[in-house]
Short mmCIF file of C-alpha atoms and ligand atoms in Angstrom, two decimals:
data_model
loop_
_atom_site.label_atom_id
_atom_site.label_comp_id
_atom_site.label_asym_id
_atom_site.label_seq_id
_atom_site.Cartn_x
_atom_site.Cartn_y
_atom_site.Cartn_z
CA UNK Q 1 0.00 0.00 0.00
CA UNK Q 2 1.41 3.31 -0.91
CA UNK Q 3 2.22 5.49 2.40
CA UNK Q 4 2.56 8.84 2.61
CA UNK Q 5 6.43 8.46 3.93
CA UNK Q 6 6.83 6.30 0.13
CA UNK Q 7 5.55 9.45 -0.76
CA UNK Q 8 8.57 11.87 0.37
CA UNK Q 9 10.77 9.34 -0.13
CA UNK Q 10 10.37 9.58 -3.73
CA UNK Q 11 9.72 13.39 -4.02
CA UNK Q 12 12.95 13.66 -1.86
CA UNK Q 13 14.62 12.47 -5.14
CA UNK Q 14 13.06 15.51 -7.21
CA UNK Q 15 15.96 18.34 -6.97
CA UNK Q 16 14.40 21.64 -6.73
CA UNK Q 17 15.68 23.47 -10.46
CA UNK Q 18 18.78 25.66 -9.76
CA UNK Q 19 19.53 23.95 -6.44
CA UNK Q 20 20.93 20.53 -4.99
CA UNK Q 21 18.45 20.45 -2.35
CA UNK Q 22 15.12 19.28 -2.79
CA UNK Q 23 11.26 20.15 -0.93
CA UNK Q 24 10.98 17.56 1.57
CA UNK Q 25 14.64 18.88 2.68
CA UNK Q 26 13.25 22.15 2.81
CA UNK Q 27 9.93 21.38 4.17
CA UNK Q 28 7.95 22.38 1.60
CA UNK Q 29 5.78 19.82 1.50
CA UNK Q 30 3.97 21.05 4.84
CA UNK Q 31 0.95 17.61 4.51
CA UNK Q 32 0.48 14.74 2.39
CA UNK Q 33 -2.69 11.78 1.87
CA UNK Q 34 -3.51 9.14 0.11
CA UNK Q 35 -7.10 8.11 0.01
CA UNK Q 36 -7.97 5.15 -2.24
CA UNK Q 37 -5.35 5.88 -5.71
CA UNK Q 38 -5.57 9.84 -4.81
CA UNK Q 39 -2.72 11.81 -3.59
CA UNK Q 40 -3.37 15.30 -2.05
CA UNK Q 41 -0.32 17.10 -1.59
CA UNK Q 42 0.62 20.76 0.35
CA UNK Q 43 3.39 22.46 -0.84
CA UNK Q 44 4.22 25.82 0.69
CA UNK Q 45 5.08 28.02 -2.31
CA UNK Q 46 7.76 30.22 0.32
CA UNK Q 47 11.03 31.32 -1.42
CA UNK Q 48 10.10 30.06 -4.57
CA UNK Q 49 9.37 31.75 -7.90
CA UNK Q 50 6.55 31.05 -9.64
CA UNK Q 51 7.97 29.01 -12.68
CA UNK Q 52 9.97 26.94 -10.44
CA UNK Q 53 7.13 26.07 -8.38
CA UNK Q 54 4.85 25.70 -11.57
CA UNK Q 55 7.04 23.15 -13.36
CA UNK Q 56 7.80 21.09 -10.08
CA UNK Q 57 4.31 20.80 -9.55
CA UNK Q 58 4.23 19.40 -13.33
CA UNK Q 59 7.08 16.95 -12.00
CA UNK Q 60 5.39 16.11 -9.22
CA UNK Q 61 2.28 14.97 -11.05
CA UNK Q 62 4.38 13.11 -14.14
CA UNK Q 63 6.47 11.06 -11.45
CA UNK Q 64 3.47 10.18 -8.46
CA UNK Q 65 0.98 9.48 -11.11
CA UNK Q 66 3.49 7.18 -12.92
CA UNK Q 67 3.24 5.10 -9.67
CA UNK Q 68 0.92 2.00 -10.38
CA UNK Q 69 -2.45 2.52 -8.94
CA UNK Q 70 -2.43 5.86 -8.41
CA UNK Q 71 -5.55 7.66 -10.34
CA UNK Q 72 -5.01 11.19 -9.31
CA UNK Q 73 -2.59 13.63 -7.64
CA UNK Q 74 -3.75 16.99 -6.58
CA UNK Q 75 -1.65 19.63 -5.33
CA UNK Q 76 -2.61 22.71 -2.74
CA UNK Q 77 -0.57 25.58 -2.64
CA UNK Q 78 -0.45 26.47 0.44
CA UNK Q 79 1.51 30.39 2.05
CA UNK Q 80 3.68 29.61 4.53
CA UNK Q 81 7.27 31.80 5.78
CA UNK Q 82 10.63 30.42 6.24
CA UNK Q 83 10.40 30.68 9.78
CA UNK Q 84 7.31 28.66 9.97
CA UNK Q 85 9.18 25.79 7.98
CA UNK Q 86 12.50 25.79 9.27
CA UNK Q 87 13.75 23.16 11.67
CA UNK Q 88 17.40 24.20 12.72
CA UNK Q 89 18.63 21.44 15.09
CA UNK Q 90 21.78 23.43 16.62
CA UNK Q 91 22.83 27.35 15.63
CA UNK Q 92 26.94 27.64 16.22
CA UNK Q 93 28.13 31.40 15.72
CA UNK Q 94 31.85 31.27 15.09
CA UNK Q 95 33.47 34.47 16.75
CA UNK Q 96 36.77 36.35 17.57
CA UNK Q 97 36.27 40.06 18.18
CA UNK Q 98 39.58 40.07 16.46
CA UNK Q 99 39.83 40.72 12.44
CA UNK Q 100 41.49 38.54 10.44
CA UNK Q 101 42.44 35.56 12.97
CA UNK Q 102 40.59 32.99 10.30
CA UNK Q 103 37.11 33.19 11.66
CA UNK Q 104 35.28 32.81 7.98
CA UNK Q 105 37.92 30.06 6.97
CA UNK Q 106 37.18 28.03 10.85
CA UNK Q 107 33.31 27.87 10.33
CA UNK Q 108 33.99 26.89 6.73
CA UNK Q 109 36.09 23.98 7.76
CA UNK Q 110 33.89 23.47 10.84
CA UNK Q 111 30.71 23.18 8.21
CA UNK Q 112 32.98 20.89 6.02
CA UNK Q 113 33.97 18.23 8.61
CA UNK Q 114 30.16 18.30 9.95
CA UNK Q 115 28.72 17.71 6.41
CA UNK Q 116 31.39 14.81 6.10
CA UNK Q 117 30.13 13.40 9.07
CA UNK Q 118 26.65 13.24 7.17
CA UNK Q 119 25.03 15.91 8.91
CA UNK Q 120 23.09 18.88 6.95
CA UNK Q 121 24.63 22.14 7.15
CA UNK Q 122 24.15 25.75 6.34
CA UNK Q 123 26.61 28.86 6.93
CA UNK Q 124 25.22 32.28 7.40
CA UNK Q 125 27.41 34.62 6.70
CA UNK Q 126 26.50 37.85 9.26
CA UNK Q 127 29.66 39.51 8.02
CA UNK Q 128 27.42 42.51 5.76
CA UNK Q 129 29.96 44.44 5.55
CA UNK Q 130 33.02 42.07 4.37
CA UNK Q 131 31.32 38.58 3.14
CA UNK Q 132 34.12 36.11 2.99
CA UNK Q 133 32.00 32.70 2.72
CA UNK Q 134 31.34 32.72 -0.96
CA UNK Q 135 34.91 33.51 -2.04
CA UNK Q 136 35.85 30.31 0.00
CA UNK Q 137 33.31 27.96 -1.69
CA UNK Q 138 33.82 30.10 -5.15
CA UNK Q 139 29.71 30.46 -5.15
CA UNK Q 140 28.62 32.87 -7.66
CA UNK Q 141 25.12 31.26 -7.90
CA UNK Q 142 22.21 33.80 -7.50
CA UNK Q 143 19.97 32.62 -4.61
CA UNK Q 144 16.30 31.66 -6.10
CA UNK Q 145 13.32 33.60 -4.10
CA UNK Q 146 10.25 35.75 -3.73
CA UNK Q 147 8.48 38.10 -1.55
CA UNK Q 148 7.90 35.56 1.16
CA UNK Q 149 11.87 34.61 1.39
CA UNK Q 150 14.80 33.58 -0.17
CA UNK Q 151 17.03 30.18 -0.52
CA UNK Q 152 20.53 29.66 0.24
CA UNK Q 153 22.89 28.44 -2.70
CA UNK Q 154 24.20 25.17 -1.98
CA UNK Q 155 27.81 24.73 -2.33
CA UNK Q 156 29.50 21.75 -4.75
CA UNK Q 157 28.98 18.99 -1.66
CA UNK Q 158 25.75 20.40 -0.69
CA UNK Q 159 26.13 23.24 2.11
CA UNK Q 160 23.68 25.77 1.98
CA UNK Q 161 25.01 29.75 2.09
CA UNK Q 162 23.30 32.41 2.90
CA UNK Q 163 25.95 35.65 2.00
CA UNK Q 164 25.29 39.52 1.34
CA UNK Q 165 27.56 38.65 -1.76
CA UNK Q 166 25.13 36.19 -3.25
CA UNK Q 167 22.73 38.93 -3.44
CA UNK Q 168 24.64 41.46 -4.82
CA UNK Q 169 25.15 42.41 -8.24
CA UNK Q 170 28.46 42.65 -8.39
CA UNK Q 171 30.94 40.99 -5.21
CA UNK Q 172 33.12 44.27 -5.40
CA UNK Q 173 29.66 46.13 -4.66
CA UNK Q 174 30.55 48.11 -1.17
CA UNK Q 175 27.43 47.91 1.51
CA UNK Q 176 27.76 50.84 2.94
CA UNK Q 177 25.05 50.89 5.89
CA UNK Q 178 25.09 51.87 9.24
CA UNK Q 179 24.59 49.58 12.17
CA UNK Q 180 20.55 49.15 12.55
CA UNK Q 181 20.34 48.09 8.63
CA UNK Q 182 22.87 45.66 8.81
CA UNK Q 183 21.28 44.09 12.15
CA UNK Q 184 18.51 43.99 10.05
CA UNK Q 185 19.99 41.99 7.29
CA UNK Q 186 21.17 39.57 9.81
CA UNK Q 187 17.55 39.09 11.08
CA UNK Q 188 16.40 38.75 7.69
CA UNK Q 189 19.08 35.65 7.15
CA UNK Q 190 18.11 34.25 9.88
CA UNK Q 191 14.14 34.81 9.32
CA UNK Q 192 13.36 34.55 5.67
CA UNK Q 193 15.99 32.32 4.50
CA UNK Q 194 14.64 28.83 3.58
CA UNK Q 195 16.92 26.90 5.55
CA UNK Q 196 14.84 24.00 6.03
CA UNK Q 197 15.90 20.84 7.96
CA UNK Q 198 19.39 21.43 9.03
CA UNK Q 199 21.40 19.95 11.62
CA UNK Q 200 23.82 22.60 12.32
CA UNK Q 201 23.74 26.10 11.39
CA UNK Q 202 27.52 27.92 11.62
CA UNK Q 203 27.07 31.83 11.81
CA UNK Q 204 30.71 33.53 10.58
CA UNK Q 205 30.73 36.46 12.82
CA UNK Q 206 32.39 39.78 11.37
CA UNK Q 207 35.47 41.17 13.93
CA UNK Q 208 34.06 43.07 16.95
CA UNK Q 209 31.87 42.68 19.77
CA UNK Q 210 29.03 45.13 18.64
CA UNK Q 211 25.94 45.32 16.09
CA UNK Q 212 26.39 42.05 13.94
CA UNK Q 213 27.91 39.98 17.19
CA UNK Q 214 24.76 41.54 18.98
CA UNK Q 215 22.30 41.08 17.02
CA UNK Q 216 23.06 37.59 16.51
CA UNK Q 217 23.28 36.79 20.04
CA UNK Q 218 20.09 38.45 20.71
CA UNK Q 219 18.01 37.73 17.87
CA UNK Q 220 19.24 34.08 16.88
CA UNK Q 221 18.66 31.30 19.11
CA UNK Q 222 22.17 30.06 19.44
CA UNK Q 223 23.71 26.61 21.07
CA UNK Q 224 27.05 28.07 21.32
CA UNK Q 225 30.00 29.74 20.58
CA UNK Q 226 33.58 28.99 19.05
CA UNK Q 227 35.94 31.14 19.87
CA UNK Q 228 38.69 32.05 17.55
CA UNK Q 229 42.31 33.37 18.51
CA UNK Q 230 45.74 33.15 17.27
CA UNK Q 231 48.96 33.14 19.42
CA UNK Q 232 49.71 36.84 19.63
CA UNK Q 233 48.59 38.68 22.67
CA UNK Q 234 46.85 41.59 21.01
CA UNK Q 235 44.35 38.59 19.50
CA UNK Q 236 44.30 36.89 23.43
CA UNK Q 237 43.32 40.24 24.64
CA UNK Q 238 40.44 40.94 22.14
CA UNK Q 239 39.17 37.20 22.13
CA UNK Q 240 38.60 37.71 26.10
CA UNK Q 241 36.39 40.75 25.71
CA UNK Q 242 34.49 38.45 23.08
CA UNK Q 243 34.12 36.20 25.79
CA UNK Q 244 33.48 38.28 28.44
CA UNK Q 245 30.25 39.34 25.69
CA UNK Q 246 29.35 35.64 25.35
CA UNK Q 247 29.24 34.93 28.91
CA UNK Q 248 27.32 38.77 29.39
CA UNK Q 249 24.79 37.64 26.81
CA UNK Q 250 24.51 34.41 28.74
CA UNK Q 251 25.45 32.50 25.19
CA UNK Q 252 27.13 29.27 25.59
CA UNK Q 253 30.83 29.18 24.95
CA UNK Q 254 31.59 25.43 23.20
CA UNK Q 255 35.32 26.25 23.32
CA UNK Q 256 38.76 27.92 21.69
CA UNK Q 257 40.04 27.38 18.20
CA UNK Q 258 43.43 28.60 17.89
CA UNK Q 259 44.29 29.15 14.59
CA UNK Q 260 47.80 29.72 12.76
CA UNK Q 261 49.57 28.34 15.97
CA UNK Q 262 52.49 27.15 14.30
CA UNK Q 263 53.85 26.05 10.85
CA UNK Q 264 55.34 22.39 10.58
CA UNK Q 265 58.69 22.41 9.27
CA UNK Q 266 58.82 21.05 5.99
CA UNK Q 267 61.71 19.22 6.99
CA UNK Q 268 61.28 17.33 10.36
CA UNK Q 269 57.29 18.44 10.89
CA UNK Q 270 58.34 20.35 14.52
CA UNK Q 271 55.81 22.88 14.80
CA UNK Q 272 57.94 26.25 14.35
CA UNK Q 273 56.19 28.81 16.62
CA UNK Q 274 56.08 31.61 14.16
CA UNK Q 275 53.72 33.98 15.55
CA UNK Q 276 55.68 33.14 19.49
CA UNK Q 277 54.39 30.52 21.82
CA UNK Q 278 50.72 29.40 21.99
CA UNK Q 279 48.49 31.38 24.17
CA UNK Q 280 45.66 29.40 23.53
CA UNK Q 281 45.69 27.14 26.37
CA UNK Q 282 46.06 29.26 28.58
CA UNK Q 283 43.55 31.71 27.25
CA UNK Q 284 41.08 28.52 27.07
CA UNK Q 285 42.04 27.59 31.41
CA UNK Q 286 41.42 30.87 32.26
CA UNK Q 287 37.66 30.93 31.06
CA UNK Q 288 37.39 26.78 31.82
CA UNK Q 289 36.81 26.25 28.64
CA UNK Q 290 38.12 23.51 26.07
CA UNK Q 291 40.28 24.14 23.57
CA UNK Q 292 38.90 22.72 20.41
CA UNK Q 293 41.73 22.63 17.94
CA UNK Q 294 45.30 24.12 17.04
CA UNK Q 295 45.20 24.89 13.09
CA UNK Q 296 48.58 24.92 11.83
CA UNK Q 297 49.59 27.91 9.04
CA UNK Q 298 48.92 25.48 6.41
CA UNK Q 299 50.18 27.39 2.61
CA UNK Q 300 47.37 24.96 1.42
CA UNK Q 301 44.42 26.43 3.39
CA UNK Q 302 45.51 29.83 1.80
CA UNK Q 303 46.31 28.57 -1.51
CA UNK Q 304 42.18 26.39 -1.21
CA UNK Q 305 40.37 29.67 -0.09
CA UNK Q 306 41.80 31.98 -2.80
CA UNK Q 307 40.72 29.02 -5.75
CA UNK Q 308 37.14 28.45 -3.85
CA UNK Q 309 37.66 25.48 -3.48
CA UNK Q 310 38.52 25.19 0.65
CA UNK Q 311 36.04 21.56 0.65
CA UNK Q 312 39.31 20.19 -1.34
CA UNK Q 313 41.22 20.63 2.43
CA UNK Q 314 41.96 17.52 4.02
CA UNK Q 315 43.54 17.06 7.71
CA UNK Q 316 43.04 15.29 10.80
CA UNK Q 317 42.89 18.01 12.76
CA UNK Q 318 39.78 19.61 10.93
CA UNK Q 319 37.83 16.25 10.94
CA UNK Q 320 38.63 16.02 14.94
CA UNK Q 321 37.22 19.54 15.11
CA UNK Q 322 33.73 18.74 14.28
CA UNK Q 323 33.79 15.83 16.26
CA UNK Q 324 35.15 17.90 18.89
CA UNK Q 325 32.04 20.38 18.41
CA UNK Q 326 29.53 17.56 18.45
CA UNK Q 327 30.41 15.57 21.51
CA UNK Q 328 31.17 19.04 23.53
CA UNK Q 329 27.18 20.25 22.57
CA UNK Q 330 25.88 16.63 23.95
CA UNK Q 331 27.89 17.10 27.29
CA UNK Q 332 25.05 18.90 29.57
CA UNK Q 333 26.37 22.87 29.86
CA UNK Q 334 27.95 22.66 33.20
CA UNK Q 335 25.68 24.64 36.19
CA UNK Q 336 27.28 28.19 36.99
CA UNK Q 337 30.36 27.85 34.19
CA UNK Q 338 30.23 29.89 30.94
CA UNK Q 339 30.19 26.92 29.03
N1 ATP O 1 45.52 28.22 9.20
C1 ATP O 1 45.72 28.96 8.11
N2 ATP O 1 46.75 28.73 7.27
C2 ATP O 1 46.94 29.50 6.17
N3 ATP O 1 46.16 30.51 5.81
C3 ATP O 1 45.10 30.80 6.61
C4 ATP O 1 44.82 30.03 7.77
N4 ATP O 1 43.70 30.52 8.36
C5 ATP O 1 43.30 31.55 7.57
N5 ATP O 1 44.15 31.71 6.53
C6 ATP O 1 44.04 32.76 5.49
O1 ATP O 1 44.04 34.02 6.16
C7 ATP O 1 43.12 34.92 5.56
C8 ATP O 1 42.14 35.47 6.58
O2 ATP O 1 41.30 34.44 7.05
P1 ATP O 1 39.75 34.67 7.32
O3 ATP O 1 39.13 35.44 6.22
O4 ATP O 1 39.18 33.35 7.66
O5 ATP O 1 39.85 35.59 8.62
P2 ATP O 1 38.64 36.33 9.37
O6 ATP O 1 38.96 36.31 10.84
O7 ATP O 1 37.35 35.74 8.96
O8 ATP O 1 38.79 37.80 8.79
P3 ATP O 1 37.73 39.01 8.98
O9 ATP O 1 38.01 39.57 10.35
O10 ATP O 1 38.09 39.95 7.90
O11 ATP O 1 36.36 38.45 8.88
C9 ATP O 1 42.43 34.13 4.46
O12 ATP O 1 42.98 34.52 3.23
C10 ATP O 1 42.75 32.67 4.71
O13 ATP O 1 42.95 31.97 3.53
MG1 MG O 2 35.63 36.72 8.13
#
């Protein structure tokens, strides 16, 4: 007897036109019934264009009435937003205060060794001002939508993006706005993008500890923070008033990436301490909190982010970091710390 989970399990094979994903995924298909060899189908019309939605619906007829049986299949449009269909298991904002310590390229490799792991993912990029997470997946793709919301662009293994530079006409375009738009455009990313089912959502948090970093805090429900530093003191001492702002906000901090800690010498792979000793750790005991990984300077990452292609990168350390993430967010948040 045909069931109405044989029923997503086949439309979960029909790949929504200009995306990988497809509307079960998304949770477009808000009911389904079969009654004798009739199928009555809802599909929420959010985020996408007409003539998308109008030849799916053709697809969707062609391939359930193909099924032996079946007599009729009707389809209800019905109007739904993003925020009534999303269903975002876990929302990780990836932070620093301090520019240019490798916060866009750590969630990107954080989103990498998650989706390796199986898991969906998304990124959304709340840098308005200087949107890096494109570049690093070389997206150009224009996001499909329409007055009710908009869809991330998936990148070549299937994470979904959400970046000011996908909507822009041009990615040298300047967004010149002042603090209360771009906290807007942040809520909008986080409210009318058609994220769908998603296991883990990475946020890539511009430098700073003001709008973007609070806006997100208070306006996205978050299940932690990474916190991103490198071994020079000037990055320890802005990291800790990004903590001190986690713990203010009463945000969960999941631990410290420190990133560019050393370089491996080509020769013997001892870790050459380029930038002086590691400050990590003991940035990471003084707040209790676990330091998640030490990303070598790696010529490679560089050389992967420039060509768009940084889901080429390969290393140990990066799969351990997700892994890492994942078992830290199942430990219960320990009473009175600020993890
Ligand atoms: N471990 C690493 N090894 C080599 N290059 C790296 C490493 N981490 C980051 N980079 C390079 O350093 C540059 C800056 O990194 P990234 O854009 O991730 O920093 P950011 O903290 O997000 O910067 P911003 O503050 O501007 O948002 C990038 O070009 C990236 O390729
Ligand atoms: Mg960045």
């Amino acid at each position: 007897m045909l069931t109405s989970e044989a029923i997503l399990e086949r439309l979960k094979k029909l790949t929504i036109p200009g995306t990988s994903t497809n509307l079960v995924q998304k949770g477009l298909i808000t009911s389904t019934s079969v009654e004798g060899g009739e199928i009555t189908l809802s599909v929420a019309s959010c985020a996408m264009p007409s003539p998308v939605l109008n030849s799916l619906e053709r697809d969707i007829k062609i391939g359930l009435g193909a099924i032996p049986g079946v007599s009729k299949v009707r389809i209800n449009q019905v109007d739904c937003t993003p925020s009534e269909l999303n269903r975002i298991k876990n929302v990780i904002a990836v932070m620093s205060g301090k520019g240019g310590v490798g916060k866009s390229t750590v969630s990107s490799l954080i989103a990498i060794s998650l989706k390796r792991q199986g898991f969906t993912v998304g990124i959304l990029d709340a840098d308005i001002t200087g949107p890096s997470i494109p570049k690093l997946f070389g997206l150009t793709g224009k996001p499909l939508g329409n007055e009710k919301g908009i869809m991330p662009v998936a990148s070549r293994t299937g994470i979904d993006v959400m970046s000011m530079n996908l909507i822009l006409n041009n990615d040298t375009d300047a967004v010149i706005w002042r603090g209360p738009l771009i906290a807007k455009a942040i809520g909008q990313f986080w409210t009318d993008v058609l994220w769908g089912e998603l296991d883990y959502l990475i946020v890539d948090l511009p430098p700073g500890t003001s709008d973007a970093a609070l806006t997100t805090m208070q306006q996205i429900t978050l299940t932690g923070v990474v916190m991103v530093t490198t071994p020079q003191e000037l990055a320890a001492l802005i990291v800790r008033k990004a903590i001190d702002m986690t713990v203010k906000m009463n945000a969960r901090l999941i631990g410290v990436v420190e990133n560019m800690a050393y370089f491996p010498n080509p020769a013997t792979g001892e870790p050459i301490e380029i930038f002086g000793p590691s400050k990590a750790k003991h940035l990471a005991g003084e707040f209790g909190l676990p330091l998640l990984a030490q990303i070598p300077v790696d010529p490679r990452i560089a050389v992967l982010c420039d060509a768009g292609e940084i889901e080429e990168y390969n290393s140990d350390i990066v799969s351990g970091l997700g892994i890492e993430v994942i078992r830290l967010l199942e430990e219960p948040r320990p009473v009175g710390s600020s993890r």
